[in-house]
PDB file of C-alpha atoms in Angstrom:
ATOM      1  CA  UNK Q   1      47.149-186.358  65.883  1.00  0.00           C
ATOM      2  CA  UNK Q   2      46.062-189.627  64.283  1.00  0.00           C
ATOM      3  CA  UNK Q   3      44.248-189.701  60.956  1.00  0.00           C
ATOM      4  CA  UNK Q   4      40.679-188.706  61.811  1.00  0.00           C
ATOM      5  CA  UNK Q   5      37.884-186.569  60.377  1.00  0.00           C
ATOM      6  CA  UNK Q   6      39.069-183.607  62.399  1.00  0.00           C
ATOM      7  CA  UNK Q   7      42.720-184.163  61.186  1.00  0.00           C
ATOM      8  CA  UNK Q   8      41.683-184.331  57.413  1.00  0.00           C
ATOM      9  CA  UNK Q   9      39.530-181.233  57.738  1.00  0.00           C
ATOM     10  CA  UNK Q  10      42.112-179.241  59.639  1.00  0.00           C
ATOM     11  CA  UNK Q  11      44.872-180.423  57.098  1.00  0.00           C
ATOM     12  CA  UNK Q  12      42.894-179.248  54.252  1.00  0.00           C
ATOM     13  CA  UNK Q  13      42.637-175.688  55.450  1.00  0.00           C
ATOM     14  CA  UNK Q  14      44.611-173.237  53.143  1.00  0.00           C
ATOM     15  CA  UNK Q  15      46.109-170.044  54.574  1.00  0.00           C
ATOM     16  CA  UNK Q  16      44.480-167.154  52.788  1.00  0.00           C
ATOM     17  CA  UNK Q  17      45.349-163.876  54.490  1.00  0.00           C
ATOM     18  CA  UNK Q  18      46.422-161.764  57.480  1.00  0.00           C
ATOM     19  CA  UNK Q  19      43.821-159.295  58.616  1.00  0.00           C
ATOM     20  CA  UNK Q  20      45.249-155.886  59.720  1.00  0.00           C
ATOM     21  CA  UNK Q  21      43.057-153.637  61.584  1.00  0.00           C
ATOM     22  CA  UNK Q  22      43.521-149.789  61.391  1.00  0.00           C
ATOM     23  CA  UNK Q  23      41.890-146.462  61.828  1.00  0.00           C
ATOM     24  CA  UNK Q  24      43.992-144.984  58.902  1.00  0.00           C
ATOM     25  CA  UNK Q  25      42.600-147.071  56.029  1.00  0.00           C
ATOM     26  CA  UNK Q  26      43.903-145.119  53.019  1.00  0.00           C
ATOM     27  CA  UNK Q  27      47.336-144.520  54.670  1.00  0.00           C
ATOM     28  CA  UNK Q  28      47.622-148.184  55.360  1.00  0.00           C
ATOM     29  CA  UNK Q  29      46.966-149.153  51.887  1.00  0.00           C
ATOM     30  CA  UNK Q  30      49.667-146.603  50.782  1.00  0.00           C
ATOM     31  CA  UNK Q  31      52.220-148.045  53.042  1.00  0.00           C
ATOM     32  CA  UNK Q  32      51.615-151.668  51.844  1.00  0.00           C
ATOM     33  CA  UNK Q  33      51.863-150.415  48.222  1.00  0.00           C
ATOM     34  CA  UNK Q  34      55.189-148.806  49.013  1.00  0.00           C
ATOM     35  CA  UNK Q  35      56.211-152.306  50.307  1.00  0.00           C
ATOM     36  CA  UNK Q  36      55.464-153.671  46.915  1.00  0.00           C
ATOM     37  CA  UNK Q  37      51.781-154.793  47.347  1.00  0.00           C
ATOM     38  CA  UNK Q  38      49.058-154.328  44.604  1.00  0.00           C
ATOM     39  CA  UNK Q  39      45.591-153.253  45.591  1.00  0.00           C
ATOM     40  CA  UNK Q  40      43.214-155.883  44.591  1.00  0.00           C
ATOM     41  CA  UNK Q  41      39.947-154.310  45.912  1.00  0.00           C
ATOM     42  CA  UNK Q  42      38.722-151.725  48.191  1.00  0.00           C
ATOM     43  CA  UNK Q  43      35.119-151.302  49.413  1.00  0.00           C
ATOM     44  CA  UNK Q  44      32.828-150.272  52.062  1.00  0.00           C
ATOM     45  CA  UNK Q  45      30.733-153.053  53.438  1.00  0.00           C
ATOM     46  CA  UNK Q  46      27.820-151.335  54.890  1.00  0.00           C
ATOM     47  CA  UNK Q  47      26.298-154.634  56.222  1.00  0.00           C
ATOM     48  CA  UNK Q  48      29.415-155.215  58.324  1.00  0.00           C
ATOM     49  CA  UNK Q  49      30.013-151.447  59.217  1.00  0.00           C
ATOM     50  CA  UNK Q  50      33.538-151.988  57.795  1.00  0.00           C
ATOM     51  CA  UNK Q  51      36.025-150.615  55.061  1.00  0.00           C
ATOM     52  CA  UNK Q  52      37.825-153.510  53.557  1.00  0.00           C
ATOM     53  CA  UNK Q  53      40.742-153.760  51.118  1.00  0.00           C
ATOM     54  CA  UNK Q  54      42.835-156.729  49.943  1.00  0.00           C
ATOM     55  CA  UNK Q  55      46.366-156.292  48.686  1.00  0.00           C
ATOM     56  CA  UNK Q  56      48.613-159.001  47.093  1.00  0.00           C
ATOM     57  CA  UNK Q  57      52.369-159.490  46.351  1.00  0.00           C
ATOM     58  CA  UNK Q  58      54.019-162.347  44.602  1.00  0.00           C
ATOM     59  CA  UNK Q  59      55.412-164.827  47.043  1.00  0.00           C
ATOM     60  CA  UNK Q  60      53.566-163.182  50.001  1.00  0.00           C
ATOM     61  CA  UNK Q  61      50.242-163.819  51.788  1.00  0.00           C
ATOM     62  CA  UNK Q  62      47.251-161.592  50.963  1.00  0.00           C
ATOM     63  CA  UNK Q  63      46.815-158.604  53.340  1.00  0.00           C
ATOM     64  CA  UNK Q  64      43.410-157.512  54.370  1.00  0.00           C
ATOM     65  CA  UNK Q  65      43.118-154.002  55.598  1.00  0.00           C
ATOM     66  CA  UNK Q  66      40.042-153.469  57.758  1.00  0.00           C
ATOM     67  CA  UNK Q  67      38.736-150.137  59.166  1.00  0.00           C
ATOM     68  CA  UNK Q  68      35.595-149.225  60.895  1.00  0.00           C
ATOM     69  CA  UNK Q  69      32.959-147.218  59.017  1.00  0.00           C
ATOM     70  CA  UNK Q  70      31.427-146.063  62.402  1.00  0.00           C
ATOM     71  CA  UNK Q  71      32.096-146.237  66.166  1.00  0.00           C
ATOM     72  CA  UNK Q  72      29.720-149.185  66.905  1.00  0.00           C
ATOM     73  CA  UNK Q  73      30.812-151.906  64.393  1.00  0.00           C
ATOM     74  CA  UNK Q  74      32.453-155.106  64.991  1.00  0.00           C
ATOM     75  CA  UNK Q  75      35.792-153.595  65.580  1.00  0.00           C
ATOM     76  CA  UNK Q  76      34.416-151.483  68.582  1.00  0.00           C
ATOM     77  CA  UNK Q  77      36.170-153.650  71.335  1.00  0.00           C
ATOM     78  CA  UNK Q  78      39.664-153.420  69.412  1.00  0.00           C
ATOM     79  CA  UNK Q  79      39.167-149.527  69.150  1.00  0.00           C
ATOM     80  CA  UNK Q  80      38.291-149.141  72.715  1.00  0.00           C
ATOM     81  CA  UNK Q  81      41.415-151.195  73.825  1.00  0.00           C
ATOM     82  CA  UNK Q  82      43.603-149.208  71.281  1.00  0.00           C
ATOM     83  CA  UNK Q  83      44.866-152.289  69.795  1.00  0.00           C
ATOM     84  CA  UNK Q  84      45.055-150.768  66.197  1.00  0.00           C
ATOM     85  CA  UNK Q  85      46.931-150.587  63.976  1.00  0.00           C
ATOM     86  CA  UNK Q  86      47.918-154.246  64.210  1.00  0.00           C
ATOM     87  CA  UNK Q  87      47.576-157.631  62.540  1.00  0.00           C
ATOM     88  CA  UNK Q  88      44.627-159.176  64.539  1.00  0.00           C
ATOM     89  CA  UNK Q  89      43.543-162.358  62.726  1.00  0.00           C
ATOM     90  CA  UNK Q  90      44.637-165.008  60.239  1.00  0.00           C
ATOM     91  CA  UNK Q  91      42.145-166.497  57.718  1.00  0.00           C
ATOM     92  CA  UNK Q  92      42.146-169.956  56.243  1.00  0.00           C
ATOM     93  CA  UNK Q  93      40.128-171.111  53.274  1.00  0.00           C
ATOM     94  CA  UNK Q  94      38.065-174.248  53.426  1.00  0.00           C
ATOM     95  CA  UNK Q  95      35.784-176.089  51.111  1.00  0.00           C
ATOM     96  CA  UNK Q  96      33.769-177.298  54.186  1.00  0.00           C
ATOM     97  CA  UNK Q  97      33.270-174.208  56.542  1.00  0.00           C
ATOM     98  CA  UNK Q  98      30.708-175.959  58.836  1.00  0.00           C
ATOM     99  CA  UNK Q  99      32.815-178.898  59.315  1.00  0.00           C
ATOM    100  CA  UNK Q 100      35.835-177.062  59.788  1.00  0.00           C
ATOM    101  CA  UNK Q 101      34.219-174.811  62.427  1.00  0.00           C
ATOM    102  CA  UNK Q 102      33.082-178.001  64.173  1.00  0.00           C
ATOM    103  CA  UNK Q 103      36.747-179.286  64.107  1.00  0.00           C
ATOM    104  CA  UNK Q 104      37.996-175.961  65.565  1.00  0.00           C
ATOM    105  CA  UNK Q 105      35.600-176.264  68.340  1.00  0.00           C
ATOM    106  CA  UNK Q 106      36.888-179.796  69.182  1.00  0.00           C
ATOM    107  CA  UNK Q 107      40.424-178.231  69.305  1.00  0.00           C
ATOM    108  CA  UNK Q 108      39.242-175.599  71.885  1.00  0.00           C
ATOM    109  CA  UNK Q 109      38.215-172.698  69.665  1.00  0.00           C
ATOM    110  CA  UNK Q 110      35.116-170.769  70.511  1.00  0.00           C
ATOM    111  CA  UNK Q 111      32.963-169.763  67.480  1.00  0.00           C
ATOM    112  CA  UNK Q 112      32.056-166.055  67.375  1.00  0.00           C
ATOM    113  CA  UNK Q 113      28.866-166.488  65.300  1.00  0.00           C
ATOM    114  CA  UNK Q 114      27.441-168.562  62.458  1.00  0.00           C
ATOM    115  CA  UNK Q 115      29.047-168.330  58.859  1.00  0.00           C
ATOM    116  CA  UNK Q 116      27.596-165.399  56.894  1.00  0.00           C
ATOM    117  CA  UNK Q 117      28.352-164.003  53.352  1.00  0.00           C
ATOM    118  CA  UNK Q 118      31.246-161.628  52.764  1.00  0.00           C
ATOM    119  CA  UNK Q 119      30.894-158.974  50.100  1.00  0.00           C
ATOM    120  CA  UNK Q 120      34.727-158.710  50.056  1.00  0.00           C
ATOM    121  CA  UNK Q 121      35.022-162.405  49.405  1.00  0.00           C
ATOM    122  CA  UNK Q 122      32.670-162.553  46.613  1.00  0.00           C
ATOM    123  CA  UNK Q 123      29.804-163.774  48.716  1.00  0.00           C
ATOM    124  CA  UNK Q 124      31.678-166.637  50.211  1.00  0.00           C
ATOM    125  CA  UNK Q 125      30.754-167.535  53.725  1.00  0.00           C
ATOM    126  CA  UNK Q 126      33.072-166.469  56.547  1.00  0.00           C
ATOM    127  CA  UNK Q 127      33.148-167.092  60.389  1.00  0.00           C
ATOM    128  CA  UNK Q 128      35.398-166.046  63.215  1.00  0.00           C
ATOM    129  CA  UNK Q 129      36.631-168.391  65.969  1.00  0.00           C
ATOM    130  CA  UNK Q 130      38.768-167.567  68.978  1.00  0.00           C
ATOM    131  CA  UNK Q 131      41.229-169.460  71.092  1.00  0.00           C
ATOM    132  CA  UNK Q 132      42.840-168.140  74.193  1.00  0.00           C
ATOM    133  CA  UNK Q 133      46.262-169.292  73.113  1.00  0.00           C
ATOM    134  CA  UNK Q 134      46.163-168.249  69.616  1.00  0.00           C
ATOM    135  CA  UNK Q 135      43.504-165.333  69.266  1.00  0.00           C
ATOM    136  CA  UNK Q 136      41.280-164.792  66.289  1.00  0.00           C
ATOM    137  CA  UNK Q 137      40.961-167.247  63.448  1.00  0.00           C
ATOM    138  CA  UNK Q 138      38.808-166.619  60.530  1.00  0.00           C
ATOM    139  CA  UNK Q 139      37.380-169.334  58.188  1.00  0.00           C
ATOM    140  CA  UNK Q 140      36.281-168.574  54.622  1.00  0.00           C
ATOM    141  CA  UNK Q 141      34.353-170.917  52.305  1.00  0.00           C
ATOM    142  CA  UNK Q 142      36.483-171.309  49.268  1.00  0.00           C
ATOM    143  CA  UNK Q 143      34.537-169.816  46.440  1.00  0.00           C
ATOM    144  CA  UNK Q 144      35.104-170.734  42.759  1.00  0.00           C
ATOM    145  CA  UNK Q 145      36.497-167.331  42.068  1.00  0.00           C
ATOM    146  CA  UNK Q 146      38.026-165.167  44.717  1.00  0.00           C
ATOM    147  CA  UNK Q 147      38.298-161.517  45.166  1.00  0.00           C
ATOM    148  CA  UNK Q 148      39.361-160.528  41.861  1.00  0.00           C
ATOM    149  CA  UNK Q 149      35.754-160.601  40.343  1.00  0.00           C
ATOM    150  CA  UNK Q 150      34.388-158.333  42.968  1.00  0.00           C
ATOM    151  CA  UNK Q 151      36.307-154.915  42.633  1.00  0.00           C
ATOM    152  CA  UNK Q 152      39.664-153.902  41.071  1.00  0.00           C
ATOM    153  CA  UNK Q 153      41.104-150.588  42.374  1.00  0.00           C
ATOM    154  CA  UNK Q 154      37.618-149.497  43.645  1.00  0.00           C
ATOM    155  CA  UNK Q 155      35.953-150.288  40.405  1.00  0.00           C
ATOM    156  CA  UNK Q 156      33.497-153.080  39.657  1.00  0.00           C
ATOM    157  CA  UNK Q 157      35.036-155.685  37.382  1.00  0.00           C
TER     158      UNK Q 157
END
């Protein structure tokens, strides 16, 4: 790809995490802890109808554990197809979420909504995009401070 605005925005994306969907939220966290991961935060996001946790391990990508709070949330289609437990998206941080979304669209991704704030990402904007060949990709606006300032081990910091 020649050096272009699309190329420079896409090259600036930083891998942030792998999203793992589950219906066994606490058990999933326990398994990753046994694999050497440390729980960074865990919370219910009532606005999104999700339970969310982030875990970290030195030298490894962040893991986001996601589980439904109710039967009609954004994971409904995954649950009905019995896709979980499974990794189901990758997330990339960007300083320019709207421009990155436009670039992904030029590359054949379909936006699944407008960027909106994420409680789990300290209010940073996020948006999902889908491509038939690669599946679900999340963009997250890079906040000044990531997850650590939201909740640690279930307690506000």
